[in-house]
CSV table of C-alpha atoms in Angstrom, one decimal:
chain,number,residue,atom,x,y,z
U,1,MET,CA,-155.6,-51.2,66.4
U,2,LYS,CA,-158.6,-48.3,66.2
U,3,ASP,CA,-160.6,-51.6,67.4
U,4,GLU,CA,-158.1,-52.4,70.2
U,5,LEU,CA,-158.7,-49.0,71.2
U,6,ARG,CA,-162.4,-49.3,71.2
U,7,SER,CA,-162.3,-53.1,73.0
U,8,VAL,CA,-161.9,-49.9,76.7
U,9,THR,CA,-165.1,-50.5,77.5
U,10,ARG,CA,-165.8,-47.9,80.1
U,11,ARG,CA,-165.7,-50.9,83.0
U,12,ASP,CA,-162.0,-51.6,81.8
U,13,PHE,CA,-161.6,-48.0,82.1
U,14,LEU,CA,-162.6,-47.7,86.3
U,15,LYS,CA,-161.1,-50.8,86.5
U,16,CYS,CA,-157.9,-50.0,85.5
U,17,LEU,CA,-158.8,-46.6,87.8
U,18,ALA,CA,-159.2,-48.3,90.6
U,19,LYS,CA,-156.0,-50.4,90.5
U,20,LEU,CA,-153.9,-47.0,90.3
U,21,ALA,CA,-156.1,-45.5,93.0
U,22,PRO,CA,-153.3,-46.3,96.1
U,23,ALA,CA,-150.1,-46.2,93.3
U,24,ALA,CA,-151.2,-42.3,93.3
U,25,ALA,CA,-151.5,-41.9,96.7
U,26,LEU,CA,-148.3,-43.8,97.1
U,27,ALA,CA,-146.5,-41.7,95.4
U,28,SER,CA,-148.0,-38.5,96.8
U,29,SER,CA,-148.0,-39.7,99.9
U,30,GLY,CA,-144.7,-40.5,99.9
U,31,LEU,CA,-143.8,-36.9,98.7
U,32,LYS,CA,-145.1,-35.6,101.8
U,33,LEU,CA,-142.6,-37.8,103.7
U,34,GLY,CA,-140.3,-36.4,101.7
U,35,THR,CA,-137.6,-34.1,103.2
U,36,ILE,CA,-138.1,-30.8,103.2
U,37,PHE,CA,-135.3,-29.2,102.8
U,38,ALA,CA,-134.2,-28.5,99.3
U,39,SER,CA,-133.9,-31.2,97.0
U,40,GLU,CA,-130.1,-29.1,95.3
U,41,GLU,CA,-127.7,-27.4,95.5
U,42,PRO,CA,-128.2,-24.3,94.3
U,43,GLY,CA,-126.1,-24.1,90.6
U,44,GLY,CA,-122.0,-24.3,91.5
U,45,SER,CA,-121.3,-24.9,94.4
U,46,GLU,CA,-120.8,-28.0,94.4
U,47,GLY,CA,-120.8,-28.8,97.5
U,48,GLU,CA,-118.7,-26.2,98.9
U,49,GLY,CA,-119.3,-22.5,99.9
U,50,HIS,CA,-122.4,-22.5,101.3
U,51,TRP,CA,-125.5,-22.3,101.3
U,52,TYR,CA,-128.3,-19.9,103.5
U,53,GLY,CA,-131.9,-20.5,105.2
U,54,MET,CA,-133.4,-19.3,108.3
U,55,GLY,CA,-135.1,-21.1,111.4
U,56,ILE,CA,-138.4,-19.1,112.8
U,57,ASP,CA,-138.9,-20.2,116.1
U,58,LEU,CA,-143.1,-19.8,116.4
U,59,GLU,CA,-142.7,-20.6,120.2
U,60,ARG,CA,-140.3,-17.9,120.5
U,61,CYS,CA,-142.1,-15.0,118.8
U,62,ILE,CA,-143.2,-12.8,121.0
U,63,GLY,CA,-144.1,-9.8,118.1
U,64,CYS,CA,-142.8,-7.5,119.0
U,65,GLY,CA,-142.3,-6.0,115.3
U,66,ARG,CA,-137.7,-4.9,115.5
U,67,CYS,CA,-137.3,-6.7,112.5
U,68,SER,CA,-139.6,-5.1,110.6
U,69,GLU,CA,-138.0,-1.7,112.1
U,70,ALA,CA,-134.8,-3.3,111.5
U,71,CYS,CA,-135.2,-3.9,108.1
U,72,LYS,CA,-136.4,-1.3,107.1
U,73,GLU,CA,-133.4,1.1,108.2
U,74,GLU,CA,-131.2,-1.7,107.1
U,75,ASN,CA,-132.2,-1.5,103.7
U,76,ASP,CA,-134.3,1.9,102.9
U,77,VAL,CA,-137.2,-0.1,102.4
U,78,PRO,CA,-139.5,2.7,102.3
U,79,ARG,CA,-141.2,3.5,105.1
U,80,GLU,CA,-145.4,3.5,104.2
U,81,PRO,CA,-147.3,0.7,105.7
U,82,TYR,CA,-147.1,-1.3,101.8
U,83,PHE,CA,-144.1,-2.3,101.3
U,84,PHE,CA,-142.6,-4.5,103.7
U,85,ARG,CA,-138.8,-7.3,103.7
U,86,THR,CA,-140.3,-9.2,107.1
U,87,TRP,CA,-143.0,-7.7,108.5
U,88,VAL,CA,-144.9,-9.8,111.3
U,89,GLU,CA,-148.4,-11.4,111.1
U,90,ARG,CA,-151.2,-12.3,114.0
U,91,TYR,CA,-153.1,-15.0,113.9
U,92,VAL,CA,-156.0,-15.3,116.1
U,93,VAL,CA,-158.5,-17.7,116.4
U,94,THR,CA,-161.7,-18.4,117.5
U,95,VAL,CA,-163.1,-20.8,119.8
U,96,ASP,CA,-165.6,-20.7,116.9
U,97,ARG,CA,-162.2,-21.6,114.9
U,98,GLU,CA,-162.8,-18.9,113.3
U,99,VAL,CA,-159.4,-17.0,111.9
U,100,SER,CA,-158.3,-13.4,111.7
U,101,VAL,CA,-155.0,-11.7,110.4
U,102,ASP,CA,-153.4,-8.6,111.8
U,103,SER,CA,-149.6,-7.1,110.5
U,104,PRO,CA,-151.1,-3.7,111.2
U,105,ASN,CA,-147.5,-1.9,110.1
U,106,GLY,CA,-146.3,-5.0,110.2
U,107,GLY,CA,-145.4,-4.6,113.5
U,108,ILE,CA,-143.5,-1.7,114.0
U,109,ASP,CA,-145.6,0.1,116.2
U,110,GLY,CA,-146.8,-3.0,117.8
U,111,PHE,CA,-149.7,-4.6,118.6
U,112,PRO,CA,-152.7,-3.4,120.2
U,113,PRO,CA,-154.6,-6.4,122.1
U,114,PRO,CA,-156.7,-8.4,119.8
U,115,ASP,CA,-160.5,-6.9,119.0
U,116,ILE,CA,-161.0,-9.8,120.0
U,117,GLU,CA,-162.0,-10.4,124.2
U,118,GLU,CA,-159.6,-13.2,125.1
U,119,GLN,CA,-162.0,-15.8,126.2
U,120,HIS,CA,-163.4,-15.9,123.0
U,121,ILE,CA,-159.8,-16.4,122.0
U,122,LEU,CA,-159.3,-19.9,121.3
U,123,ARG,CA,-155.3,-19.3,120.9
U,124,SER,CA,-153.1,-16.4,119.3
U,125,PHE,CA,-149.5,-16.2,117.7
U,126,TYR,CA,-147.2,-14.5,115.9
U,127,VAL,CA,-145.7,-15.6,112.3
U,128,PRO,CA,-143.2,-13.6,111.0
U,129,LYS,CA,-143.1,-13.6,107.4
U,130,LEU,CA,-139.9,-12.9,104.6
U,131,CYS,CA,-139.3,-13.9,102.2
U,132,ASN,CA,-138.2,-17.7,101.5
U,133,GLN,CA,-135.4,-17.3,100.0
U,134,CYS,CA,-136.8,-20.9,97.7
U,135,ALA,CA,-134.6,-23.7,95.4
U,136,ARG,CA,-137.1,-23.5,92.9
U,137,PRO,CA,-138.2,-19.6,93.2
U,138,PRO,CA,-141.3,-19.4,90.9
U,139,CYS,CA,-140.5,-15.7,91.1
U,140,VAL,CA,-136.9,-16.6,89.1
U,141,GLN,CA,-138.2,-18.7,86.5
U,142,VAL,CA,-141.2,-15.5,85.6
U,143,CYS,CA,-138.6,-13.5,85.0
U,144,PRO,CA,-138.4,-12.0,81.2
U,145,VAL,CA,-134.2,-10.1,81.6
U,146,GLY,CA,-132.5,-12.8,84.3
U,147,ALA,CA,-132.8,-9.4,86.8
U,148,THR,CA,-133.7,-12.1,89.1
U,149,PHE,CA,-131.6,-15.3,90.1
U,150,GLU,CA,-130.4,-17.1,92.7
U,151,THR,CA,-127.2,-16.8,93.9
U,152,ARG,CA,-124.5,-19.6,94.6
U,153,ASP,CA,-125.0,-19.0,98.1
U,154,GLY,CA,-128.6,-19.8,97.4
U,155,VAL,CA,-129.8,-16.7,98.4
U,156,VAL,CA,-132.7,-14.5,95.4
U,157,LEU,CA,-131.6,-11.1,94.8
U,158,VAL,CA,-132.7,-8.2,93.0
U,159,ASP,CA,-130.4,-6.8,89.9
U,160,GLU,CA,-131.2,-3.5,90.6
U,161,LYS,CA,-130.1,-2.4,87.0
U,162,TYR,CA,-131.6,-4.8,84.7
U,163,CYS,CA,-134.9,-4.8,85.8
U,164,ILE,CA,-137.7,-3.1,83.9
U,165,GLY,CA,-139.9,-2.8,86.1
U,166,CYS,CA,-142.3,-5.3,84.4
U,167,ARG,CA,-144.5,-7.0,88.0
U,168,TYR,CA,-144.1,-10.6,86.9
U,169,CYS,CA,-142.4,-11.3,90.0
U,170,ILE,CA,-144.9,-9.4,92.5
U,171,GLN,CA,-147.6,-11.5,91.3
U,172,ALA,CA,-145.2,-15.4,90.6
U,173,CYS,CA,-144.5,-15.0,94.9
U,174,PRO,CA,-146.8,-17.5,96.2
U,175,TYR,CA,-145.6,-15.8,100.4
U,176,GLY,CA,-146.5,-12.0,99.1
U,177,ALA,CA,-143.3,-11.0,99.8
U,178,ARG,CA,-142.1,-8.9,96.2
U,179,TYR,CA,-143.3,-4.9,96.0
U,180,LEU,CA,-142.1,-2.7,93.6
U,181,ASP,CA,-140.4,0.3,95.4
U,182,PRO,CA,-142.1,3.5,94.1
U,183,GLN,CA,-138.7,5.6,94.1
U,184,THR,CA,-136.5,3.4,92.3
U,185,ARG,CA,-140.2,0.6,90.1
U,186,VAL,CA,-138.7,-1.8,90.7
U,187,ALA,CA,-138.9,-4.7,92.3
U,188,ASP,CA,-137.3,-5.8,95.4
U,189,LYS,CA,-137.6,-8.0,98.4
U,190,CYS,CA,-135.8,-9.6,101.1
U,191,THR,CA,-132.0,-10.8,100.4
U,192,PHE,CA,-131.5,-12.5,104.0
U,193,CYS,CA,-129.3,-8.7,104.2
U,194,TYR,CA,-126.4,-10.2,101.6
U,195,HIS,CA,-124.3,-7.2,102.5
U,196,ARG,CA,-124.5,-8.4,105.8
U,197,ILE,CA,-124.2,-11.9,106.0
U,198,THR,CA,-121.4,-12.5,103.1
U,199,ARG,CA,-119.2,-9.8,105.7
U,200,GLY,CA,-119.6,-12.0,107.9
U,201,LEU,CA,-122.8,-10.2,109.9
U,202,ARG,CA,-126.2,-11.7,110.5
U,203,PRO,CA,-128.9,-10.2,108.7
U,204,ALA,CA,-130.3,-7.4,110.4
U,205,CYS,CA,-133.6,-8.9,111.8
U,206,VAL,CA,-131.9,-11.6,112.8
U,207,GLU,CA,-129.6,-9.1,114.9
U,208,VAL,CA,-132.4,-7.2,117.2
U,209,CYS,CA,-134.5,-10.1,118.0
U,210,PRO,CA,-134.8,-10.4,121.3
U,211,ASN,CA,-136.6,-14.1,122.2
U,212,SER,CA,-133.8,-16.3,119.5
U,213,ALA,CA,-137.2,-16.5,117.6
U,214,ARG,CA,-135.6,-16.0,114.6
U,215,ILE,CA,-132.6,-18.0,114.2
U,216,PHE,CA,-130.2,-18.1,110.6
U,217,GLY,CA,-127.5,-20.0,109.5
U,218,GLU,CA,-126.3,-22.4,106.9
U,219,ILE,CA,-127.9,-25.1,105.5
U,220,ARG,CA,-125.1,-27.8,105.5
U,221,ASN,CA,-122.8,-26.9,108.0
U,222,ALA,CA,-122.9,-27.6,111.7
U,223,ASN,CA,-121.3,-24.5,113.0
U,224,THR,CA,-124.1,-22.5,112.5
U,225,PRO,CA,-127.2,-22.8,114.7
U,226,LEU,CA,-129.5,-23.8,112.5
U,227,TRP,CA,-128.1,-26.3,112.7
U,228,ARG,CA,-129.9,-27.0,116.3
U,229,PHE,CA,-132.9,-25.9,115.1
U,230,VAL,CA,-133.5,-28.0,112.0
U,231,ARG,CA,-132.4,-31.2,114.9
U,232,THR,CA,-133.6,-30.6,117.5
U,233,ASN,CA,-137.6,-29.6,116.2
U,234,GLU,CA,-140.3,-30.2,114.0
U,235,LEU,CA,-140.0,-28.2,111.0
U,236,GLN,CA,-142.5,-27.4,108.0
U,237,VAL,CA,-142.8,-24.2,105.2
U,238,LEU,CA,-145.2,-22.3,104.1
U,239,LYS,CA,-147.1,-23.7,101.1
U,240,PRO,CA,-145.9,-27.4,100.6
U,241,HIS,CA,-147.0,-28.0,97.6
U,242,LEU,CA,-146.7,-25.6,95.6
U,243,ARG,CA,-143.2,-27.1,95.9
U,244,THR,CA,-141.3,-24.4,95.9
U,245,GLU,CA,-138.3,-25.8,98.5
U,246,PRO,CA,-138.6,-22.8,100.7
U,247,LYS,CA,-135.5,-22.1,102.8
U,248,VAL,CA,-137.2,-20.5,105.8
U,249,TYR,CA,-138.1,-22.9,108.3
U,250,TYR,CA,-141.4,-23.0,110.5
U,251,ASN,CA,-141.5,-24.4,114.3
U,252,SER,CA,-144.7,-25.8,115.7
U,253,LEU,CA,-146.4,-24.2,112.5
U,254,ASP,CA,-150.2,-23.6,113.0
U,255,SER,CA,-152.7,-25.3,110.1
U,256,GLU,CA,-154.1,-22.2,109.9
U,257,VAL,CA,-151.1,-20.5,108.6
U,258,ARG,CA,-151.6,-19.4,105.4
S,1,MET,CA,-130.0,-18.8,42.1
S,2,PRO,CA,-132.7,-16.9,41.9
S,3,SER,CA,-132.1,-13.3,42.5
S,4,GLN,CA,-134.9,-12.7,45.0
S,5,VAL,CA,-132.9,-16.1,47.0
S,6,LYS,CA,-129.7,-14.5,47.1
S,7,ARG,CA,-131.2,-10.7,47.9
S,8,LEU,CA,-133.2,-12.8,50.9
S,9,ILE,CA,-130.2,-14.9,52.6
S,10,LEU,CA,-128.0,-11.4,52.3
S,11,LEU,CA,-130.8,-9.4,54.1
S,12,PHE,CA,-130.5,-12.6,56.6
S,13,GLY,CA,-127.1,-12.3,56.7
S,14,ILE,CA,-127.6,-8.7,58.1
S,15,ALA,CA,-130.1,-9.3,60.9
S,16,ALA,CA,-128.2,-11.9,61.9
S,17,ALA,CA,-124.9,-9.9,62.2
S,18,ALA,CA,-127.0,-7.2,63.6
S,19,LEU,CA,-128.7,-9.1,66.3
S,20,VAL,CA,-125.0,-10.6,66.6
S,21,LEU,CA,-123.7,-7.2,67.5
S,22,VAL,CA,-126.8,-6.0,69.5
S,23,ARG,CA,-126.5,-8.8,71.7
S,24,PHE,CA,-122.9,-7.8,72.3
S,25,LEU,CA,-123.1,-4.5,72.8
S,26,LEU,CA,-126.4,-4.7,75.2
S,27,VAL,CA,-125.7,-7.8,77.8
S,28,PRO,CA,-123.0,-7.3,80.1
S,29,ASP,CA,-119.7,-7.9,80.2
S,30,SER,CA,-120.7,-10.4,83.7
S,31,PHE,CA,-124.0,-11.7,82.6
S,32,GLY,CA,-124.0,-16.0,81.7
S,33,ARG,CA,-120.8,-16.2,84.1
S,34,TYR,CA,-122.1,-18.3,86.7
S,35,GLY,CA,-126.2,-18.1,85.1
S,36,HIS,CA,-128.4,-16.3,83.4
S,37,TYR,CA,-127.6,-13.0,85.4
S,38,ARG,CA,-125.1,-10.6,86.0
S,39,ALA,CA,-123.0,-11.9,87.3
S,40,ASP,CA,-122.4,-7.6,88.9
S,41,ALA,CA,-124.9,-7.2,91.2
S,42,VAL,CA,-124.2,-10.3,93.5
S,43,ASP,CA,-121.9,-7.7,94.5
S,44,GLU,CA,-123.3,-4.4,94.3
S,45,VAL,CA,-125.8,-6.4,96.3
S,46,ALA,CA,-123.3,-7.3,99.1
S,47,GLY,CA,-121.5,-4.3,98.0
S,48,MET,CA,-124.7,-2.2,100.1
S,49,GLU,CA,-124.2,0.2,103.2
S,50,ILE,CA,-124.4,-1.6,106.6
S,51,ARG,CA,-126.0,0.6,109.4
S,52,TYR,CA,-127.0,-2.2,112.4
S,53,ALA,CA,-123.0,-2.6,113.9
S,54,GLY,CA,-123.7,-5.9,115.5
S,55,HIS,CA,-123.3,-6.4,119.5
S,56,LEU,CA,-120.0,-7.2,119.2
S,57,LEU,CA,-118.7,-4.5,118.2
S,58,CYS,CA,-120.5,-2.5,120.5
S,59,GLN,CA,-118.6,-4.5,123.3
S,60,GLU,CA,-115.9,-2.9,122.5
S,61,CYS,CA,-116.2,-0.1,123.3
S,62,HIS,CA,-119.2,-0.3,126.1
S,63,ASP,CA,-117.3,-3.1,127.6
S,64,ASP,CA,-118.8,-2.2,131.2
S,65,VAL,CA,-122.5,-2.1,130.0
S,66,ASP,CA,-122.1,-5.2,128.6
S,67,ALA,CA,-120.4,-6.8,131.6
S,68,VAL,CA,-123.7,-5.6,133.3
S,69,LYS,CA,-126.4,-6.9,130.5
S,70,SER,CA,-124.3,-10.5,129.1
S,71,GLY,CA,-125.4,-12.8,133.0
S,72,SER,CA,-128.6,-10.8,133.0
S,73,MET,CA,-132.7,-11.2,132.2
S,74,HIS,CA,-131.8,-8.9,128.7
S,75,GLU,CA,-128.4,-10.8,127.5
S,76,ALA,CA,-130.3,-12.2,124.7
S,77,VAL,CA,-132.2,-8.4,123.7
S,78,SER,CA,-129.2,-6.5,121.0
S,79,CYS,CA,-127.9,-3.0,121.9
S,80,GLU,CA,-129.2,-1.7,118.6
S,81,ALA,CA,-132.4,-3.0,119.5
S,82,CYS,CA,-133.1,-0.5,122.0
S,83,HIS,CA,-130.7,2.2,121.2
S,84,GLY,CA,-131.5,2.1,117.3
S,85,PRO,CA,-128.3,1.1,114.4
S,86,GLY,CA,-125.2,2.2,115.2
S,87,ASN,CA,-122.9,1.6,112.9
S,88,GLU,CA,-122.7,5.6,112.0
S,89,HIS,CA,-121.9,5.9,115.9
S,90,ALA,CA,-119.1,3.5,116.4
S,91,GLU,CA,-117.3,5.1,113.7
S,92,ASP,CA,-117.9,8.0,115.3
S,93,PRO,CA,-119.1,8.3,118.6
S,94,PHE,CA,-118.6,11.7,119.5
S,95,GLU,CA,-119.7,13.0,115.8
S,96,ASN,CA,-122.6,10.6,115.3
S,97,ARG,CA,-124.4,10.7,119.1
S,98,LEU,CA,-126.8,7.9,120.2
S,99,SER,CA,-129.9,8.2,122.1
S,100,ALA,CA,-131.2,6.1,124.5
S,101,PRO,CA,-134.6,5.2,124.6
S,102,ARG,CA,-136.0,7.1,128.2
S,103,GLY,CA,-139.2,6.7,127.4
S,104,ARG,CA,-141.7,4.0,128.4
S,105,ARG,CA,-142.3,3.0,124.9
S,106,ARG,CA,-139.4,0.9,123.5
S,107,CYS,CA,-140.1,-1.3,126.8
S,108,ALA,CA,-143.9,-1.7,126.1
S,109,TYR,CA,-142.9,-3.1,122.8
S,110,CYS,CA,-141.6,-6.2,123.9
S,111,HIS,CA,-143.7,-6.3,127.7
S,112,SER,CA,-147.0,-5.1,127.2
S,113,TYR,CA,-149.4,-7.5,128.0
S,114,ASN,CA,-150.9,-9.1,124.9
S,115,PRO,CA,-153.3,-12.4,124.5
S,116,SER,CA,-150.9,-12.9,121.3
S,117,ARG,CA,-147.1,-13.7,123.2
S,118,PRO,CA,-146.5,-17.0,124.0
S,119,THR,CA,-147.5,-17.6,128.0
S,120,GLY,CA,-144.7,-17.1,130.2
S,121,PHE,CA,-142.7,-13.8,128.5
S,122,PRO,CA,-142.8,-11.4,131.2
S,123,GLN,CA,-145.7,-9.0,130.6
S,124,ILE,CA,-147.3,-5.3,132.7
S,125,GLU,CA,-150.0,-4.1,131.8
S,126,PRO,CA,-148.6,-0.4,130.1
S,127,ASP,CA,-152.3,1.3,131.3
S,128,GLU,CA,-151.5,0.3,135.1
S,129,HIS,CA,-147.6,-0.9,135.5
S,130,GLY,CA,-145.2,1.8,137.1
S,131,GLY,CA,-147.7,4.7,137.5
S,132,GLU,CA,-147.0,6.6,133.9
S,133,GLU,CA,-142.9,6.7,135.3
S,134,PRO,CA,-140.1,6.1,132.7
S,135,CYS,CA,-140.0,2.3,133.5
S,136,ILE,CA,-136.0,2.8,133.9
S,137,THR,CA,-137.4,5.0,137.2
S,138,CYS,CA,-137.0,0.7,138.5
S,139,HIS,CA,-134.8,-1.2,136.5
S,140,ASN,CA,-132.5,-1.2,135.1
S,141,PRO,CA,-132.2,-1.1,131.6
S,142,HIS,CA,-129.3,-3.5,131.0
S,143,GLN,CA,-129.8,-5.4,134.0
S,144,PRO,CA,-133.6,-5.7,134.5
S,145,GLU,CA,-133.0,-8.4,137.7
S,146,PRO,CA,-137.1,-9.3,138.5
S,147,LEU,CA,-137.3,-6.3,141.1
S,148,VAL,CA,-138.1,-7.5,145.2
S,149,GLY,CA,-139.0,-3.7,146.0
S,150,ILE,CA,-140.7,-4.9,149.1
S,151,GLU,CA,-139.3,-5.7,152.1
S,152,ASP,CA,-139.8,-8.8,155.1
S,153,CYS,CA,-143.6,-8.1,155.4
S,154,GLU,CA,-144.7,-9.2,151.7
S,155,ALA,CA,-144.6,-12.7,152.6
S,156,CYS,CA,-148.0,-12.0,154.9
S,157,HIS,CA,-149.2,-8.7,153.5
S,158,THR,CA,-148.5,-10.5,149.8
S,159,GLU,CA,-150.9,-8.4,148.5
S,160,ILE,CA,-150.4,-4.6,149.6
S,161,ALA,CA,-146.4,-5.6,149.3
S,162,LYS,CA,-147.4,-6.2,145.6
S,163,THR,CA,-150.1,-3.4,145.0
S,164,LYS,CA,-148.0,-0.8,146.5
S,165,SER,CA,-144.8,-2.1,145.0
S,166,LYS,CA,-145.8,-0.8,141.3
S,167,SER,CA,-147.7,2.7,142.6
S,168,HIS,CA,-146.4,6.0,143.7
S,169,HIS,CA,-145.2,5.1,147.3
S,170,LEU,CA,-142.9,2.4,145.8
S,171,SER,CA,-139.6,3.5,147.5
S,172,LEU,CA,-140.9,4.0,150.7
S,173,HIS,CA,-141.2,1.6,153.6
S,174,CYS,CA,-144.1,0.1,155.2
S,175,THR,CA,-142.1,0.7,158.0
S,176,THR,CA,-143.0,4.7,157.4
S,177,CYS,CA,-146.9,4.3,157.7
S,178,HIS,CA,-146.7,2.0,160.4
S,179,ALA,CA,-144.5,1.9,162.9
S,180,THR,CA,-144.3,-2.7,163.9
S,181,GLN,CA,-143.2,-3.6,166.7
S,182,GLU,CA,-140.4,-6.6,165.9
S,183,ARG,CA,-143.3,-9.3,167.4
S,184,HIS,CA,-145.6,-8.0,164.7
S,185,PRO,CA,-145.0,-11.0,162.2
S,186,GLY,CA,-144.7,-13.7,165.4
S,187,ALA,CA,-147.7,-12.4,166.8
S,188,PRO,CA,-149.4,-10.9,164.8
S,189,ARG,CA,-153.1,-9.8,166.8
S,190,GLU,CA,-151.5,-9.2,169.9
S,191,MET,CA,-148.8,-6.8,168.4
S,192,ARG,CA,-150.3,-5.1,165.6
S,193,PRO,CA,-148.5,-2.0,163.6
S,194,ASP,CA,-149.8,1.4,164.4
S,195,LYS,CA,-151.4,3.1,161.0
S,196,PRO,CA,-151.5,6.7,160.5
S,197,ARG,CA,-154.6,8.6,161.9
S,198,THR,CA,-154.0,12.2,161.5
S,199,ARG,CA,-154.5,14.4,157.9
S,200,SER,CA,-151.5,15.4,158.9
S,201,PHE,CA,-149.6,12.6,158.2
S,202,CYS,CA,-149.5,12.3,155.3
S,203,GLY,CA,-149.5,16.2,155.0
S,204,GLN,CA,-144.6,16.0,156.0
S,205,CYS,CA,-144.8,15.4,152.9
S,206,HIS,CA,-147.6,16.5,150.7
S,207,GLY,CA,-148.0,19.5,152.5
S,208,GLU,CA,-147.8,22.5,151.0
S,209,ASP,CA,-144.6,24.0,153.2
S,210,ALA,CA,-144.2,20.1,153.6
S,211,SER,CA,-140.1,20.0,153.8
S,212,SER,CA,-139.8,16.4,151.5
S,213,PRO,CA,-138.5,16.8,148.7
S,214,GLU,CA,-139.4,19.3,145.7
S,215,THR,CA,-140.3,15.8,143.1
S,216,ILE,CA,-143.5,15.2,145.3
S,217,PRO,CA,-146.8,16.2,144.6
S,218,ARG,CA,-148.1,19.2,147.1
S,219,VAL,CA,-151.3,20.1,148.3
S,220,ASP,CA,-153.1,22.5,150.4
S,221,MET,CA,-153.4,21.3,153.1
S,222,ALA,CA,-156.5,24.0,154.5
S,223,THR,CA,-159.2,23.1,151.4
S,224,HIS,CA,-157.9,19.9,149.7
S,225,GLY,CA,-160.4,17.5,150.6
S,226,GLU,CA,-161.0,18.7,154.1
S,227,ASP,CA,-163.4,17.5,155.5
S,228,TYR,CA,-162.5,14.5,155.6
S,229,LEU,CA,-159.4,11.8,155.8
S,230,CYS,CA,-156.9,11.2,152.7
S,231,TRP,CA,-157.4,8.2,153.1
S,232,GLN,CA,-160.7,7.8,152.6
S,233,CYS,CA,-160.3,9.6,149.0
S,234,HIS,CA,-156.8,8.2,147.9
S,235,TYR,CA,-155.3,4.5,148.8
S,236,PRO,CA,-153.1,4.4,150.7
S,237,HIS,CA,-150.9,1.6,149.2
S,238,PHE,CA,-151.6,2.9,145.8
S,239,PRO,CA,-153.1,6.2,145.9
S,240,GLU,CA,-154.2,8.7,142.6
S,241,GLY,CA,-153.6,11.6,141.7
S,242,ARG,CA,-152.9,14.0,138.6
S,243,ARG,CA,-150.8,11.9,137.0
């Protein structure tokens, strides 16, 4: 045994690696080709019930910020410009390929013209952001007390009464979608307006979006607008390499968007 | 069995029992019903109060507004995107009134020009477009169809017509200031319309003793730019004054 091990020379080892490389490449390309849709349905629903998701059509977003405003109104989000359940980012890519991102007060007060002169702008667009309602949510994994969880219809919620305010989930969220509510001292985030959708209403941000840039629906249900959006667009999710399996799907996502 | 082991077992027993008891007391009933969380929390979140009623509810009482709005360019713009959250109002319309955004600000959130907006979305330069008038003096917020504001003269005098349509003189017809022969369009150079020639022409509306509507700003004809014709300082198709 010992001898055998020793007999693997550096040369053999490298050869072996070279053989593995294509296999590894294939495997990783397989991952990329795989569907962006969440691999597993939330526990317990077994093909029945709802399974919520949201589409964002970046070609239609006009950056009016009414979604950010409505979200704060609907969910009593603190008015200070550090707390958002949803916000709108503006990306400006210059001809020198420099990227700048801003989101003054989440877009609630509108966006002033960009600092960069128009002839230096290569392209520019708005990106609404919110909790991605991941099917494999890192925030849920790190919660020490089970105060944040995925419901059986696929929405990640926070149990206000159970949360101890340790901030682990805020750290764990790769999308910066969580904040510590300064009044209640517990973590908070977008709920897809769970209190609205369970009563058959659309989330507040979707309700006020004037240009149908936000599409709400159910992943499995052909009878919701999300279905059409999914079928007619090439969709992407944010930070797919983290394998969090977001359920917020973007159309025409620029490679610069983080 | 040595006595210290017995004591240890007893101790462990008590500790285990205490743990079970504490767990029983501390872990809420519904914990673990669906997963590693308190199932009741789902209902608590779902039971939150609603602020935005949704456009379907507004329609029930304001069907007149809805009828105008649907089919217009603002069809997809929800009532509450402009009027704000209206659930309380819908429950008791007289007790909880909703206001209307009559200023320019709210329209500008969506329509002010910004290079980041998708091309093709109708945008205006808010500092210039329509002077400082509220947008609703010219546009119906529930039916903002593309305004024409322009008469037959537009076909040829496009620039002037467009300029005027955004100015304080929007409401004035070209022919108010230019007596135009019917044959002018057919033979524009031969049949030249009239142009104002005197200061008193503008004075008909802007002089202090003029009998025009009170909203029209007045100047003292005797002292205001008295050495010049009015249009040497004010472009008549886009007059700028104090406002």
